[in-house]
Amino acid sequence: MEENEDSEIIEHHVNEEMEKKGFTTRHTHLFLESVTLSEREGYSTQSSHRLLAYSDALISIIATVMILPVAHTQFQDDQELKESLQHLLTTKVAVYLMTFLIVSVAWAAHIRLFQVIERIDDCLALLNLACMMLITFLPYTFSLMATFPENILGILLFCTCVIVIGLIQAVIVMYGFSHPFLLNDQIQISENQGFYKRHILKVILRVPVFCFIAIIFSFIFFPLSYVLLAFVTFLPYISQSLKWCRNKAIGQMEETPDSMLFYSYHPNEPLSKERVEAFSDGVYAIVATLLILDICEDNVPDPAVVQRRFNSSLIEALQEFGPEFLAYFGSFATVGLLWFVHHSLFLHVTRTTRLMGLLNTFSLAFVGGLPLAYELTHEFPRNSRNELEAIQISCVIIFFAGVFQLAIWVAALFSERETLHPYVRYGGRDHAFMFAKLALYPCVALGTFFVTCALSRFSAPVFHLMQMAVPVAFLLLRLLVRLGLALLRRLFCPTPPATHSALEEEDLRLPFSDLAT
Amino acid sequence: MEENEDSEIIEHHVNEEMEKKGFTTRHTHLFLESVTLSEREGYSTQSSHRLLAYSDALISIIATVMILPVAHTQFQDDQELKESLQHLLTTKVAVYLMTFLIVSVAWAAHIRLFQVIERIDDCLALLNLACMMLITFLPYTFSLMATFPENILGILLFCTCVIVIGLIQAVIVMYGFSHPFLLNDQIQISENQGFYKRHILKVILRVPVFCFIAIIFSFIFFPLSYVLLAFVTFLPYISQSLKWCRNKAIGQMEETPDSMLFYSYHPNEPLSKERVEAFSDGVYAIVATLLILDICEDNVPDPAVVQRRFNSSLIEALQEFGPEFLAYFGSFATVGLLWFVHHSLFLHVTRTTRLMGLLNTFSLAFVGGLPLAYELTHEFPRNSRNELEAIQISCVIIFFAGVFQLAIWVAALFSERETLHPYVRYGGRDHAFMFAKLALYPCVALGTFFVTCALSRFSAPVFHLMQMAVPVAFLLLRLLVRLGLALLRRLFCPTPPATHSALEEEDLRLPFSDLAT
């Protein structure tokens, strides 16, 4: 079996590397060879791609789960929407948003972990599954905390989960560093692997330690443990913004030292673009189909009821559910088109930074609220005050979902050389078109909001008209942008096109491979 | 802007191809250039990867949706499980299985379509979203049919959806062939594009035509339209198995003519392996989290109830839900480990055939039933006859889910040169290990089934013991297989290793690139 080993380039590489380090490492290597022979054969070069895709799918489902209790809240018709909304806003929406945040923090930690460990074997795959199981349990512990804020059981469960997740991740790191061929190539050839290992373990174990302190405090004075947990959750963002402010104040270059390349919490630290896309796809897919889950379960009428109430006329019985089907198609189309915008944007993104990831999370959190908003629009009688408010809430949610997508692009434009394809950079060929694509939904939502304010009697028709107009607008968008640009050029400046194309050429001369890395 | 065009290799290629065909085509080309300039710039070489991943996510969610009405059926405690099961089996389980089949047929058609059209632009992305919206509506029309079998409305809705989907797909094909740079490279350089186009359109439009006939028959004699629909759904499988039988009978070589490379319904026709994986990942992810969706929504106790019934003791209140948490972790672990087996198998699959895809669909359909089975195991009082039967049903479902995974591998072994990595082929290095991995769940499920038959009083402990033992077994599997093989070798044959390794060497000499295509 020995002759097969040469075919595996990575192992070969590791062997070379090992040989440099002299006898001690060599001895360890031989030891490893005997113990972990099984893992090093065949599976050693196993790419982690599919494991990560599956993890992304699980995490995106869990992130959006907590919208279900919000969406299934029953509204009393006689009650004013505002009142029930206040009730909603205080607990369920807060739980949803916090869950989304916590799960996406866990997801970001998962990304960073598997940017260090690039290849997996069976053992790591099983450990990762155990980790996933605990992450999927977090939303439940969180809703326990929200429902029983004075009971420490919620805190205990949450902290226990987080501690166990942290320990499993530490085991994964230890395992990875004891089988160096699983690691990122850059770390694999680095001289100070031990330093990396300590640094990564320190960052990972920081969170369990905080949670352990929170558990102790929960027995003494529990409000303090909430403060501690909030601090842990926002830790990356706090340290990140503090660093950014300090750097801006001192005017220091944001040069990452070699040791801080991983687990640095820099706003410009790269997040795997592939995984950001996979996570977003998962959220968009779940959200788009949330309403059909309900429809398939609840909106098939009972044969007995149809016979009794509708004289066996199924069409009449289904007409009762008409608004719900409309809500489904409306929400699917909106979520689908927001996905389309996201897809178009990320097609031209070459590298995702942490800041872009954060803005993406905010956008997705609003997208998750869409089915709820659409369901609200048909819960209330026509032309009631409630209906108007439900429609306006939908507009606000669409507006924010779209605006945060636009913000991703704006954030990318600040460091466009590293993050964007030349076409959509400032002055690039598709710059105006991309802007139009990203601005379409926020503009339409804002317009609909103000029109419904002015024409409150026709709010529902205006809203449905908007729903039908937007897909057409997307189909014709390139044409419209060309017309608009031509018009602008003719009105204001007949000469600029020359400098414009010069800029474009300069951008296009940049080698593409340079951008992809 | 003309100078940028050379950078796009594919277009350049198309231009060359076009030039060969003389003036008429050239004229068309110039015409296209003027009309569709917008689509041919920048977006022309846009890969369809992410669009397909999103479609796969949507379709996998929809395929598993119909398990929810099954899982949420309330069982009366006094009622025997058998009785309620009969009620379930007749409608809801049938609806679930049929939906799964129909959706996976639609998915297979979607794969084939986008194996022909390999690149997309904005217009195709929007058309595909419209197509997806209609596919997600299919399960609902199907459950209408099952609930009101005598009412033609269900048939009408279903057929209308299928016809519109077919028409949109036809538009996508027409659009693709009018922008040849979007097509599969093989078709792009082919001389008889027109023939391909007609063949593909014929296959796609066959289904809407059948549905149109079914609509007409539904007004005259509706049972006939059900027969027609069943025929359409199974059409690919029927024609496939007929062809296979005929080929075997005549002894003819299964040589695919050039014209039949796409849309041929051959059992050996390749399905995109990437998409089979993405679809499976989606199903496994949804199924693994189905129970937590319920738990997050239903199992947070009401503060008022806790105060009244449990003297404000949250722990006592949660103990009521204990079995449900156990069911969640059990189901997550089982689904996760089945995913792990699937992942290990597809790591060594180099090419997926239609037959393997079909077996994979069957396996996934059983996986979808797992949460239901696990939920059943805690619905009934301890040591009741119902509990025993629920546990046995779980075993049967796990058994079939595992056996169909094993069948994928067996099917792959029949044409192992094209479909499998040398390691897991007959006589390959990891052949025995892969077999052990695939056989573990079926064996354990079968064992548990018979043990619970014999020791019916201890069925629950036996089942829970099995749940805890399996992950450990997976961790130690490689070791166990080595021990077992060594034992077998020592017992039966001390010489074979020589011929064994000779076989292996021969396999390994095969160039890898050869296998990947």
JSON list of C-alpha atoms in Angstrom, two decimals, chain B residues 97-258:
[
{"chain": "B", "resi": 97, "resn": "LEU", "atom": "CA", "xyz": [-44.69, 9.74, -1.17]},
{"chain": "B", "resi": 98, "resn": "MET", "atom": "CA", "xyz": [-46.42, 10.82, -4.39]},
{"chain": "B", "resi": 99, "resn": "THR", "atom": "CA", "xyz": [-45.42, 14.45, -3.81]},
{"chain": "B", "resi": 100, "resn": "PHE", "atom": "CA", "xyz": [-41.86, 13.39, -3.22]},
{"chain": "B", "resi": 101, "resn": "LEU", "atom": "CA", "xyz": [-41.90, 11.41, -6.46]},
{"chain": "B", "resi": 102, "resn": "ILE", "atom": "CA", "xyz": [-43.54, 14.14, -8.55]},
{"chain": "B", "resi": 103, "resn": "VAL", "atom": "CA", "xyz": [-41.26, 16.86, -7.19]},
{"chain": "B", "resi": 104, "resn": "SER", "atom": "CA", "xyz": [-38.20, 14.73, -7.81]},
{"chain": "B", "resi": 105, "resn": "VAL", "atom": "CA", "xyz": [-39.39, 14.07, -11.38]},
{"chain": "B", "resi": 106, "resn": "ALA", "atom": "CA", "xyz": [-39.71, 17.84, -11.85]},
{"chain": "B", "resi": 107, "resn": "TRP", "atom": "CA", "xyz": [-36.27, 18.22, -10.34]},
{"chain": "B", "resi": 108, "resn": "ALA", "atom": "CA", "xyz": [-34.76, 15.62, -12.70]},
{"chain": "B", "resi": 109, "resn": "ALA", "atom": "CA", "xyz": [-36.29, 17.50, -15.64]},
{"chain": "B", "resi": 110, "resn": "HIS", "atom": "CA", "xyz": [-34.79, 20.73, -14.25]},
{"chain": "B", "resi": 111, "resn": "ILE", "atom": "CA", "xyz": [-31.35, 19.09, -14.06]},
{"chain": "B", "resi": 112, "resn": "ARG", "atom": "CA", "xyz": [-31.53, 17.92, -17.65]},
{"chain": "B", "resi": 113, "resn": "LEU", "atom": "CA", "xyz": [-32.67, 21.33, -18.83]},
{"chain": "B", "resi": 114, "resn": "PHE", "atom": "CA", "xyz": [-29.73, 23.08, -17.17]},
{"chain": "B", "resi": 115, "resn": "GLN", "atom": "CA", "xyz": [-27.28, 20.46, -18.41]},
{"chain": "B", "resi": 116, "resn": "VAL", "atom": "CA", "xyz": [-28.13, 21.78, -21.86]},
{"chain": "B", "resi": 117, "resn": "ILE", "atom": "CA", "xyz": [-28.16, 25.46, -20.86]},
{"chain": "B", "resi": 118, "resn": "GLU", "atom": "CA", "xyz": [-24.96, 25.85, -18.88]},
{"chain": "B", "resi": 119, "resn": "ARG", "atom": "CA", "xyz": [-24.73, 29.62, -18.58]},
{"chain": "B", "resi": 120, "resn": "ILE", "atom": "CA", "xyz": [-27.46, 32.02, -17.61]},
{"chain": "B", "resi": 121, "resn": "ASP", "atom": "CA", "xyz": [-28.29, 35.68, -17.83]},
{"chain": "B", "resi": 122, "resn": "ASP", "atom": "CA", "xyz": [-30.75, 37.86, -15.94]},
{"chain": "B", "resi": 123, "resn": "CYS", "atom": "CA", "xyz": [-33.66, 36.92, -18.14]},
{"chain": "B", "resi": 124, "resn": "LEU", "atom": "CA", "xyz": [-33.14, 33.17, -17.65]},
{"chain": "B", "resi": 125, "resn": "ALA", "atom": "CA", "xyz": [-32.72, 33.67, -13.89]},
{"chain": "B", "resi": 126, "resn": "LEU", "atom": "CA", "xyz": [-36.10, 35.41, -13.71]},
{"chain": "B", "resi": 127, "resn": "LEU", "atom": "CA", "xyz": [-37.79, 32.78, -15.90]},
{"chain": "B", "resi": 128, "resn": "ASN", "atom": "CA", "xyz": [-36.35, 30.06, -13.65]},
{"chain": "B", "resi": 129, "resn": "LEU", "atom": "CA", "xyz": [-37.72, 31.80, -10.55]},
{"chain": "B", "resi": 130, "resn": "ALA", "atom": "CA", "xyz": [-41.20, 31.83, -12.12]},
{"chain": "B", "resi": 131, "resn": "CYS", "atom": "CA", "xyz": [-40.79, 28.11, -12.84]},
{"chain": "B", "resi": 132, "resn": "MET", "atom": "CA", "xyz": [-39.75, 27.47, -9.23]},
{"chain": "B", "resi": 133, "resn": "MET", "atom": "CA", "xyz": [-42.78, 29.34, -7.92]},
{"chain": "B", "resi": 134, "resn": "LEU", "atom": "CA", "xyz": [-45.08, 27.00, -9.81]},
{"chain": "B", "resi": 135, "resn": "ILE", "atom": "CA", "xyz": [-43.16, 23.88, -8.73]},
{"chain": "B", "resi": 136, "resn": "THR", "atom": "CA", "xyz": [-43.54, 24.90, -5.08]},
{"chain": "B", "resi": 137, "resn": "PHE", "atom": "CA", "xyz": [-47.29, 25.05, -5.63]},
{"chain": "B", "resi": 138, "resn": "LEU", "atom": "CA", "xyz": [-47.53, 21.45, -6.92]},
{"chain": "B", "resi": 139, "resn": "PRO", "atom": "CA", "xyz": [-47.75, 19.74, -3.49]},
{"chain": "B", "resi": 140, "resn": "TYR", "atom": "CA", "xyz": [-50.81, 21.80, -2.62]},
{"chain": "B", "resi": 141, "resn": "THR", "atom": "CA", "xyz": [-52.69, 20.87, -5.81]},
{"chain": "B", "resi": 142, "resn": "PHE", "atom": "CA", "xyz": [-51.70, 17.30, -5.15]},
{"chain": "B", "resi": 143, "resn": "SER", "atom": "CA", "xyz": [-53.12, 17.25, -1.64]},
{"chain": "B", "resi": 144, "resn": "LEU", "atom": "CA", "xyz": [-56.34, 18.78, -3.04]},
{"chain": "B", "resi": 145, "resn": "MET", "atom": "CA", "xyz": [-56.53, 15.83, -5.43]},
{"chain": "B", "resi": 146, "resn": "ALA", "atom": "CA", "xyz": [-56.03, 13.37, -2.57]},
{"chain": "B", "resi": 147, "resn": "THR", "atom": "CA", "xyz": [-58.61, 15.02, -0.32]},
{"chain": "B", "resi": 148, "resn": "PHE", "atom": "CA", "xyz": [-61.24, 15.51, -3.04]},
{"chain": "B", "resi": 149, "resn": "PRO", "atom": "CA", "xyz": [-60.57, 12.69, -5.49]},
{"chain": "B", "resi": 150, "resn": "GLU", "atom": "CA", "xyz": [-63.97, 13.11, -7.14]},
{"chain": "B", "resi": 151, "resn": "ASN", "atom": "CA", "xyz": [-63.63, 16.84, -7.71]},
{"chain": "B", "resi": 152, "resn": "ILE", "atom": "CA", "xyz": [-61.88, 17.82, -10.91]},
{"chain": "B", "resi": 153, "resn": "LEU", "atom": "CA", "xyz": [-60.56, 21.12, -9.51]},
{"chain": "B", "resi": 154, "resn": "GLY", "atom": "CA", "xyz": [-57.44, 19.42, -8.15]},
{"chain": "B", "resi": 155, "resn": "ILE", "atom": "CA", "xyz": [-56.66, 17.89, -11.56]},
{"chain": "B", "resi": 156, "resn": "LEU", "atom": "CA", "xyz": [-57.31, 21.19, -13.30]},
{"chain": "B", "resi": 157, "resn": "LEU", "atom": "CA", "xyz": [-54.97, 23.13, -10.99]},
{"chain": "B", "resi": 158, "resn": "PHE", "atom": "CA", "xyz": [-52.27, 20.48, -11.19]},
{"chain": "B", "resi": 159, "resn": "CYS", "atom": "CA", "xyz": [-52.43, 20.24, -14.98]},
{"chain": "B", "resi": 160, "resn": "THR", "atom": "CA", "xyz": [-52.46, 24.01, -15.38]},
{"chain": "B", "resi": 161, "resn": "CYS", "atom": "CA", "xyz": [-49.34, 24.30, -13.24]},
{"chain": "B", "resi": 162, "resn": "VAL", "atom": "CA", "xyz": [-47.56, 21.55, -15.17]},
{"chain": "B", "resi": 163, "resn": "ILE", "atom": "CA", "xyz": [-48.55, 23.09, -18.52]},
{"chain": "B", "resi": 164, "resn": "VAL", "atom": "CA", "xyz": [-47.30, 26.54, -17.50]},
{"chain": "B", "resi": 165, "resn": "ILE", "atom": "CA", "xyz": [-44.06, 25.03, -16.16]},
{"chain": "B", "resi": 166, "resn": "GLY", "atom": "CA", "xyz": [-43.62, 23.17, -19.47]},
{"chain": "B", "resi": 167, "resn": "LEU", "atom": "CA", "xyz": [-44.23, 26.35, -21.47]},
{"chain": "B", "resi": 168, "resn": "ILE", "atom": "CA", "xyz": [-41.75, 28.35, -19.37]},
{"chain": "B", "resi": 169, "resn": "GLN", "atom": "CA", "xyz": [-39.16, 25.59, -19.86]},
{"chain": "B", "resi": 170, "resn": "ALA", "atom": "CA", "xyz": [-39.84, 25.66, -23.60]},
{"chain": "B", "resi": 171, "resn": "VAL", "atom": "CA", "xyz": [-39.29, 29.45, -23.56]},
{"chain": "B", "resi": 172, "resn": "ILE", "atom": "CA", "xyz": [-36.02, 28.88, -21.68]},
{"chain": "B", "resi": 173, "resn": "VAL", "atom": "CA", "xyz": [-34.90, 26.38, -24.35]},
{"chain": "B", "resi": 174, "resn": "MET", "atom": "CA", "xyz": [-35.89, 28.75, -27.20]},
{"chain": "B", "resi": 175, "resn": "TYR", "atom": "CA", "xyz": [-34.08, 31.60, -25.48]},
{"chain": "B", "resi": 176, "resn": "GLY", "atom": "CA", "xyz": [-31.02, 29.42, -24.90]},
{"chain": "B", "resi": 177, "resn": "PHE", "atom": "CA", "xyz": [-30.80, 28.33, -28.53]},
{"chain": "B", "resi": 178, "resn": "SER", "atom": "CA", "xyz": [-31.23, 31.91, -29.76]},
{"chain": "B", "resi": 179, "resn": "HIS", "atom": "CA", "xyz": [-28.23, 32.89, -27.59]},
{"chain": "B", "resi": 180, "resn": "PRO", "atom": "CA", "xyz": [-25.91, 29.95, -28.34]},
{"chain": "B", "resi": 181, "resn": "PHE", "atom": "CA", "xyz": [-23.16, 31.13, -25.97]},
{"chain": "B", "resi": 182, "resn": "LEU", "atom": "CA", "xyz": [-25.47, 30.08, -23.10]},
{"chain": "B", "resi": 183, "resn": "LEU", "atom": "CA", "xyz": [-25.53, 26.46, -24.23]},
{"chain": "B", "resi": 184, "resn": "ASN", "atom": "CA", "xyz": [-23.52, 23.41, -23.29]},
{"chain": "B", "resi": 185, "resn": "ASP", "atom": "CA", "xyz": [-20.15, 23.54, -25.07]},
{"chain": "B", "resi": 186, "resn": "GLN", "atom": "CA", "xyz": [-20.80, 20.25, -26.82]},
{"chain": "B", "resi": 187, "resn": "ILE", "atom": "CA", "xyz": [-24.05, 21.54, -28.34]},
{"chain": "B", "resi": 188, "resn": "GLN", "atom": "CA", "xyz": [-22.46, 24.90, -29.03]},
{"chain": "B", "resi": 189, "resn": "ILE", "atom": "CA", "xyz": [-19.88, 23.41, -31.39]},
{"chain": "B", "resi": 190, "resn": "SER", "atom": "CA", "xyz": [-22.29, 20.87, -32.84]},
{"chain": "B", "resi": 191, "resn": "GLU", "atom": "CA", "xyz": [-23.35, 21.25, -36.47]},
{"chain": "B", "resi": 192, "resn": "ASN", "atom": "CA", "xyz": [-26.98, 20.25, -35.94]},
{"chain": "B", "resi": 193, "resn": "GLN", "atom": "CA", "xyz": [-28.16, 22.59, -33.22]},
{"chain": "B", "resi": 194, "resn": "GLY", "atom": "CA", "xyz": [-31.56, 22.71, -34.85]},
{"chain": "B", "resi": 195, "resn": "PHE", "atom": "CA", "xyz": [-31.97, 18.97, -34.37]},
{"chain": "B", "resi": 196, "resn": "TYR", "atom": "CA", "xyz": [-31.05, 19.20, -30.68]},
{"chain": "B", "resi": 197, "resn": "LYS", "atom": "CA", "xyz": [-33.49, 22.05, -30.20]},
{"chain": "B", "resi": 198, "resn": "ARG", "atom": "CA", "xyz": [-36.36, 20.15, -31.79]},
{"chain": "B", "resi": 199, "resn": "HIS", "atom": "CA", "xyz": [-35.56, 16.96, -29.84]},
{"chain": "B", "resi": 200, "resn": "ILE", "atom": "CA", "xyz": [-35.40, 18.76, -26.49]},
{"chain": "B", "resi": 201, "resn": "LEU", "atom": "CA", "xyz": [-38.53, 20.81, -27.17]},
{"chain": "B", "resi": 202, "resn": "LYS", "atom": "CA", "xyz": [-40.35, 17.62, -28.16]},
{"chain": "B", "resi": 203, "resn": "VAL", "atom": "CA", "xyz": [-39.43, 15.91, -24.87]},
{"chain": "B", "resi": 204, "resn": "ILE", "atom": "CA", "xyz": [-40.31, 18.98, -22.80]},
{"chain": "B", "resi": 205, "resn": "LEU", "atom": "CA", "xyz": [-43.62, 19.67, -24.52]},
{"chain": "B", "resi": 206, "resn": "ARG", "atom": "CA", "xyz": [-44.73, 16.02, -24.36]},
{"chain": "B", "resi": 207, "resn": "VAL", "atom": "CA", "xyz": [-45.73, 16.47, -20.71]},
{"chain": "B", "resi": 208, "resn": "PRO", "atom": "CA", "xyz": [-47.89, 19.61, -21.19]},
{"chain": "B", "resi": 209, "resn": "VAL", "atom": "CA", "xyz": [-49.64, 17.94, -24.13]},
{"chain": "B", "resi": 210, "resn": "PHE", "atom": "CA", "xyz": [-50.49, 14.91, -21.98]},
{"chain": "B", "resi": 211, "resn": "CYS", "atom": "CA", "xyz": [-51.74, 17.25, -19.27]},
{"chain": "B", "resi": 212, "resn": "PHE", "atom": "CA", "xyz": [-53.88, 19.14, -21.76]},
{"chain": "B", "resi": 213, "resn": "ILE", "atom": "CA", "xyz": [-55.47, 15.85, -22.81]},
{"chain": "B", "resi": 214, "resn": "ALA", "atom": "CA", "xyz": [-55.95, 15.01, -19.11]},
{"chain": "B", "resi": 215, "resn": "ILE", "atom": "CA", "xyz": [-57.82, 18.32, -18.64]},
{"chain": "B", "resi": 216, "resn": "ILE", "atom": "CA", "xyz": [-60.14, 17.51, -21.54]},
{"chain": "B", "resi": 217, "resn": "PHE", "atom": "CA", "xyz": [-60.78, 14.00, -20.18]},
{"chain": "B", "resi": 218, "resn": "SER", "atom": "CA", "xyz": [-61.44, 15.38, -16.68]},
{"chain": "B", "resi": 219, "resn": "PHE", "atom": "CA", "xyz": [-64.63, 16.97, -18.03]},
{"chain": "B", "resi": 220, "resn": "ILE", "atom": "CA", "xyz": [-65.73, 13.77, -19.76]},
{"chain": "B", "resi": 221, "resn": "PHE", "atom": "CA", "xyz": [-64.58, 10.86, -17.60]},
{"chain": "B", "resi": 222, "resn": "PHE", "atom": "CA", "xyz": [-62.23, 11.96, -14.81]},
{"chain": "B", "resi": 223, "resn": "PRO", "atom": "CA", "xyz": [-60.76, 8.58, -13.71]},
{"chain": "B", "resi": 224, "resn": "LEU", "atom": "CA", "xyz": [-59.06, 8.43, -17.10]},
{"chain": "B", "resi": 225, "resn": "SER", "atom": "CA", "xyz": [-57.20, 11.67, -16.42]},
{"chain": "B", "resi": 226, "resn": "TYR", "atom": "CA", "xyz": [-55.72, 10.17, -13.23]},
{"chain": "B", "resi": 227, "resn": "VAL", "atom": "CA", "xyz": [-54.44, 7.25, -15.28]},
{"chain": "B", "resi": 228, "resn": "LEU", "atom": "CA", "xyz": [-53.01, 9.70, -17.79]},
{"chain": "B", "resi": 229, "resn": "LEU", "atom": "CA", "xyz": [-51.27, 11.73, -15.05]},
{"chain": "B", "resi": 230, "resn": "ALA", "atom": "CA", "xyz": [-49.80, 8.62, -13.45]},
{"chain": "B", "resi": 231, "resn": "PHE", "atom": "CA", "xyz": [-48.56, 7.58, -16.89]},
{"chain": "B", "resi": 232, "resn": "VAL", "atom": "CA", "xyz": [-46.92, 10.99, -17.43]},
{"chain": "B", "resi": 233, "resn": "THR", "atom": "CA", "xyz": [-45.26, 10.92, -14.02]},
{"chain": "B", "resi": 234, "resn": "PHE", "atom": "CA", "xyz": [-43.79, 7.48, -14.54]},
{"chain": "B", "resi": 235, "resn": "LEU", "atom": "CA", "xyz": [-43.10, 8.00, -18.24]},
{"chain": "B", "resi": 236, "resn": "PRO", "atom": "CA", "xyz": [-39.32, 8.40, -17.85]},
{"chain": "B", "resi": 237, "resn": "TYR", "atom": "CA", "xyz": [-39.06, 5.33, -15.65]},
{"chain": "B", "resi": 238, "resn": "ILE", "atom": "CA", "xyz": [-41.35, 3.21, -17.84]},
{"chain": "B", "resi": 239, "resn": "SER", "atom": "CA", "xyz": [-39.56, 4.03, -21.08]},
{"chain": "B", "resi": 240, "resn": "GLN", "atom": "CA", "xyz": [-36.24, 3.62, -19.34]},
{"chain": "B", "resi": 241, "resn": "SER", "atom": "CA", "xyz": [-36.96, 0.17, -17.98]},
{"chain": "B", "resi": 242, "resn": "LEU", "atom": "CA", "xyz": [-38.55, -0.94, -21.28]},
{"chain": "B", "resi": 243, "resn": "LYS", "atom": "CA", "xyz": [-35.44, 0.12, -23.19]},
{"chain": "B", "resi": 244, "resn": "TRP", "atom": "CA", "xyz": [-33.20, -1.61, -20.69]},
{"chain": "B", "resi": 245, "resn": "CYS", "atom": "CA", "xyz": [-35.18, -4.86, -20.94]},
{"chain": "B", "resi": 246, "resn": "ARG", "atom": "CA", "xyz": [-35.17, -4.72, -24.71]},
{"chain": "B", "resi": 247, "resn": "ASN", "atom": "CA", "xyz": [-31.44, -4.08, -24.84]},
{"chain": "B", "resi": 248, "resn": "LYS", "atom": "CA", "xyz": [-30.76, -6.96, -22.47]},
{"chain": "B", "resi": 249, "resn": "ALA", "atom": "CA", "xyz": [-33.05, -9.26, -24.46]},
{"chain": "B", "resi": 250, "resn": "ILE", "atom": "CA", "xyz": [-31.52, -8.45, -27.84]},
{"chain": "B", "resi": 251, "resn": "GLY", "atom": "CA", "xyz": [-28.06, -8.31, -26.35]},
{"chain": "B", "resi": 252, "resn": "GLN", "atom": "CA", "xyz": [-27.47, -5.02, -28.12]},
{"chain": "B", "resi": 253, "resn": "MET", "atom": "CA", "xyz": [-24.75, -2.70, -26.85]},
{"chain": "B", "resi": 254, "resn": "GLU", "atom": "CA", "xyz": [-26.20, 0.30, -25.08]},
{"chain": "B", "resi": 255, "resn": "GLU", "atom": "CA", "xyz": [-24.52, 2.78, -27.38]},
{"chain": "B", "resi": 256, "resn": "THR", "atom": "CA", "xyz": [-26.07, 6.22, -27.19]},
{"chain": "B", "resi": 257, "resn": "PRO", "atom": "CA", "xyz": [-26.27, 7.90, -30.59]},
{"chain": "B", "resi": 258, "resn": "ASP", "atom": "CA", "xyz": [-25.02, 11.46, -30.67]}
]
